[in-house]
Amino acid sequence: MELTTQDLKSVILALLTMALVYGFKRFWQYRTKKAIAGKIEGLKVEQEWLERVGNSFEEAVLFSFRLLFIVLFLIGVASIFGPLLEFVSGAASPFTLFKFASWALVIVASFVSVSKLSQIRRYPEETERLKQKIKALEVCLSKFEDQ
């Protein structure tokens, strides 16, 4: 039985393919493990924040803040159209872009604040949900570490 150059090329190509597949598999496991660990860390930070803040707020204070942030959100949405129309029409000065950006920040900040306040309001359910998510991700991470 003779070994030709074509046979050697095929063997080398097969070995390279196996090495690439193995390398990609290891990279994908590392990437997935790192992503899961990052999610767990983020959820633990969120859980810690919720435990620190959740018990200290009263319902009336939460309602007041929520109402304030909703009003800010509506004012931001209403006020963003003027600078936007000026900018689109070409009649804008550089200050208009700054005004547009500041109202956009008001909208984003108020939306985030309202979502955080609703999370504080549902404190017991949120902590249980976060614990379940963390536990599920830790189980998934332990499966990856076992491989």
CSV table of C-alpha atoms in Angstrom, one decimal:
chain,number,residue,atom,x,y,z
A,1,MET,CA,0.0,0.0,0.0
A,2,GLU,CA,1.5,3.3,-1.1
A,3,LEU,CA,1.0,6.6,0.5
A,4,THR,CA,0.6,9.3,-2.1
A,5,THR,CA,0.9,13.0,-1.8
A,6,GLN,CA,-2.8,13.3,-2.3
A,7,ASP,CA,-3.4,11.0,0.7
A,8,LEU,CA,-1.0,13.1,2.8
A,9,LYS,CA,-2.8,16.2,1.9
A,10,SER,CA,-6.1,14.7,2.8
A,11,VAL,CA,-4.8,13.5,6.2
A,12,ILE,CA,-3.3,17.0,6.9
A,13,LEU,CA,-6.6,18.7,5.9
A,14,ALA,CA,-8.6,16.3,8.1
A,15,LEU,CA,-6.2,17.0,11.1
A,16,LEU,CA,-6.4,20.8,10.5
A,17,THR,CA,-10.2,20.6,10.3
A,18,MET,CA,-10.3,18.6,13.6
A,19,ALA,CA,-8.0,21.1,15.2
A,20,LEU,CA,-10.1,24.0,14.0
A,21,VAL,CA,-13.4,22.4,15.2
A,22,TYR,CA,-11.8,21.6,18.6
A,23,GLY,CA,-10.4,25.1,18.9
A,24,PHE,CA,-13.7,26.7,18.0
A,25,LYS,CA,-15.6,24.4,20.5
A,26,ARG,CA,-13.2,25.4,23.3
A,27,PHE,CA,-13.5,29.1,22.4
A,28,TRP,CA,-17.3,28.8,22.3
A,29,GLN,CA,-17.3,27.1,25.8
A,30,TYR,CA,-15.0,29.8,27.2
A,31,ARG,CA,-17.1,32.6,25.7
A,32,THR,CA,-20.4,31.0,26.9
A,33,LYS,CA,-18.9,30.4,30.4
A,34,LYS,CA,-17.7,34.0,30.6
A,35,ALA,CA,-21.1,35.4,29.4
A,36,ILE,CA,-23.0,33.3,32.0
A,37,ALA,CA,-20.6,34.4,34.7
A,38,GLY,CA,-21.1,38.0,33.7
A,39,LYS,CA,-24.9,37.6,33.7
A,40,ILE,CA,-24.7,36.1,37.2
A,41,GLU,CA,-22.5,38.9,38.4
A,42,GLY,CA,-25.0,41.5,37.0
A,43,LEU,CA,-27.9,39.8,38.6
A,44,LYS,CA,-26.2,39.6,41.9
A,45,VAL,CA,-25.4,43.3,41.8
A,46,GLU,CA,-29.1,44.0,40.9
A,47,GLN,CA,-30.2,41.8,43.8
A,48,GLU,CA,-27.9,43.5,46.2
A,49,TRP,CA,-29.2,46.9,45.1
A,50,LEU,CA,-32.8,45.7,45.4
A,51,GLU,CA,-32.1,44.4,48.9
A,52,ARG,CA,-30.5,47.6,50.0
A,53,VAL,CA,-33.2,49.9,48.6
A,54,GLY,CA,-36.4,47.7,48.5
A,55,ASN,CA,-37.3,47.8,52.2
A,56,SER,CA,-36.6,51.4,52.8
A,57,PHE,CA,-39.1,53.0,50.4
A,58,GLU,CA,-42.7,53.6,51.4
A,59,GLU,CA,-45.5,53.2,48.9
A,60,ALA,CA,-46.4,56.9,49.0
A,61,VAL,CA,-42.8,57.9,48.3
A,62,LEU,CA,-42.6,55.4,45.4
A,63,PHE,CA,-45.9,56.7,44.0
A,64,SER,CA,-44.7,60.3,44.2
A,65,PHE,CA,-41.4,59.6,42.5
A,66,ARG,CA,-43.0,57.5,39.9
A,67,LEU,CA,-45.5,60.3,39.1
A,68,LEU,CA,-42.6,62.8,39.0
A,69,PHE,CA,-40.7,60.7,36.5
A,70,ILE,CA,-43.7,60.1,34.4
A,71,VAL,CA,-44.4,63.8,34.2
A,72,LEU,CA,-40.7,64.4,33.3
A,73,PHE,CA,-40.9,61.7,30.6
A,74,LEU,CA,-44.0,63.4,29.1
A,75,ILE,CA,-42.4,66.8,29.2
A,76,GLY,CA,-39.3,65.4,27.6
A,77,VAL,CA,-41.3,63.8,24.8
A,78,ALA,CA,-43.3,67.0,24.2
A,79,SER,CA,-40.2,69.2,24.3
A,80,ILE,CA,-38.1,67.0,22.0
A,81,PHE,CA,-40.2,67.8,18.9
A,82,GLY,CA,-39.2,71.4,18.7
A,83,PRO,CA,-35.4,70.9,18.4
A,84,LEU,CA,-36.0,67.9,16.2
A,85,LEU,CA,-38.0,69.9,13.7
A,86,GLU,CA,-35.5,72.7,13.8
A,87,PHE,CA,-32.7,70.3,13.2
A,88,VAL,CA,-34.4,68.5,10.3
A,89,SER,CA,-35.6,71.7,8.6
A,90,GLY,CA,-32.0,73.1,8.7
A,91,ALA,CA,-32.9,76.2,10.8
A,92,ALA,CA,-31.0,74.9,13.8
A,93,SER,CA,-28.1,76.4,15.6
A,94,PRO,CA,-25.5,74.3,17.4
A,95,PHE,CA,-27.5,74.9,20.6
A,96,THR,CA,-30.5,73.1,19.2
A,97,LEU,CA,-28.5,69.8,19.0
A,98,PHE,CA,-27.5,70.3,22.7
A,99,LYS,CA,-31.2,71.0,23.6
A,100,PHE,CA,-32.3,67.8,21.7
A,101,ALA,CA,-29.6,65.7,23.4
A,102,SER,CA,-30.5,67.0,26.9
A,103,TRP,CA,-34.2,66.3,26.4
A,104,ALA,CA,-33.3,62.8,25.1
A,105,LEU,CA,-31.3,62.3,28.3
A,106,VAL,CA,-34.3,63.4,30.4
A,107,ILE,CA,-36.5,60.9,28.6
A,108,VAL,CA,-34.1,58.0,29.1
A,109,ALA,CA,-33.4,58.9,32.7
A,110,SER,CA,-37.1,59.2,33.6
A,111,PHE,CA,-37.8,55.9,31.8
A,112,VAL,CA,-35.1,54.1,33.7
A,113,SER,CA,-36.2,55.6,37.0
A,114,VAL,CA,-39.8,54.5,36.5
A,115,SER,CA,-38.7,51.0,35.7
A,116,LYS,CA,-36.4,50.9,38.8
A,117,LEU,CA,-39.2,52.3,40.9
A,118,SER,CA,-41.6,49.6,39.7
A,119,GLN,CA,-39.0,47.0,40.5
A,120,ILE,CA,-38.7,48.3,44.1
A,121,ARG,CA,-42.4,48.3,44.4
A,122,ARG,CA,-42.5,44.6,43.5
A,123,TYR,CA,-39.7,43.9,45.9
A,124,PRO,CA,-40.6,40.4,47.2
A,125,GLU,CA,-41.4,39.0,43.7
A,126,GLU,CA,-38.4,40.6,42.2
A,127,THR,CA,-36.0,39.2,44.7
A,128,GLU,CA,-37.4,35.7,44.2
A,129,ARG,CA,-37.2,36.1,40.4
A,130,LEU,CA,-33.6,37.2,40.7
A,131,LYS,CA,-32.7,34.3,43.0
A,132,GLN,CA,-34.3,31.8,40.5
A,133,LYS,CA,-32.4,33.4,37.6
A,134,ILE,CA,-29.1,33.3,39.4
A,135,LYS,CA,-29.7,29.7,40.5
A,136,ALA,CA,-30.5,28.6,36.9
A,137,LEU,CA,-27.4,30.4,35.5
A,138,GLU,CA,-25.2,28.8,38.2
A,139,VAL,CA,-26.5,25.4,37.2
A,140,CYS,CA,-25.8,26.1,33.6
A,141,LEU,CA,-22.3,27.4,34.5
A,142,SER,CA,-21.5,24.3,36.5
A,143,LYS,CA,-22.5,22.1,33.5
A,144,PHE,CA,-20.0,24.0,31.3
A,145,GLU,CA,-17.3,23.7,34.0
A,146,ASP,CA,-17.9,19.9,34.2
A,147,GLN,CA,-17.3,19.5,30.4
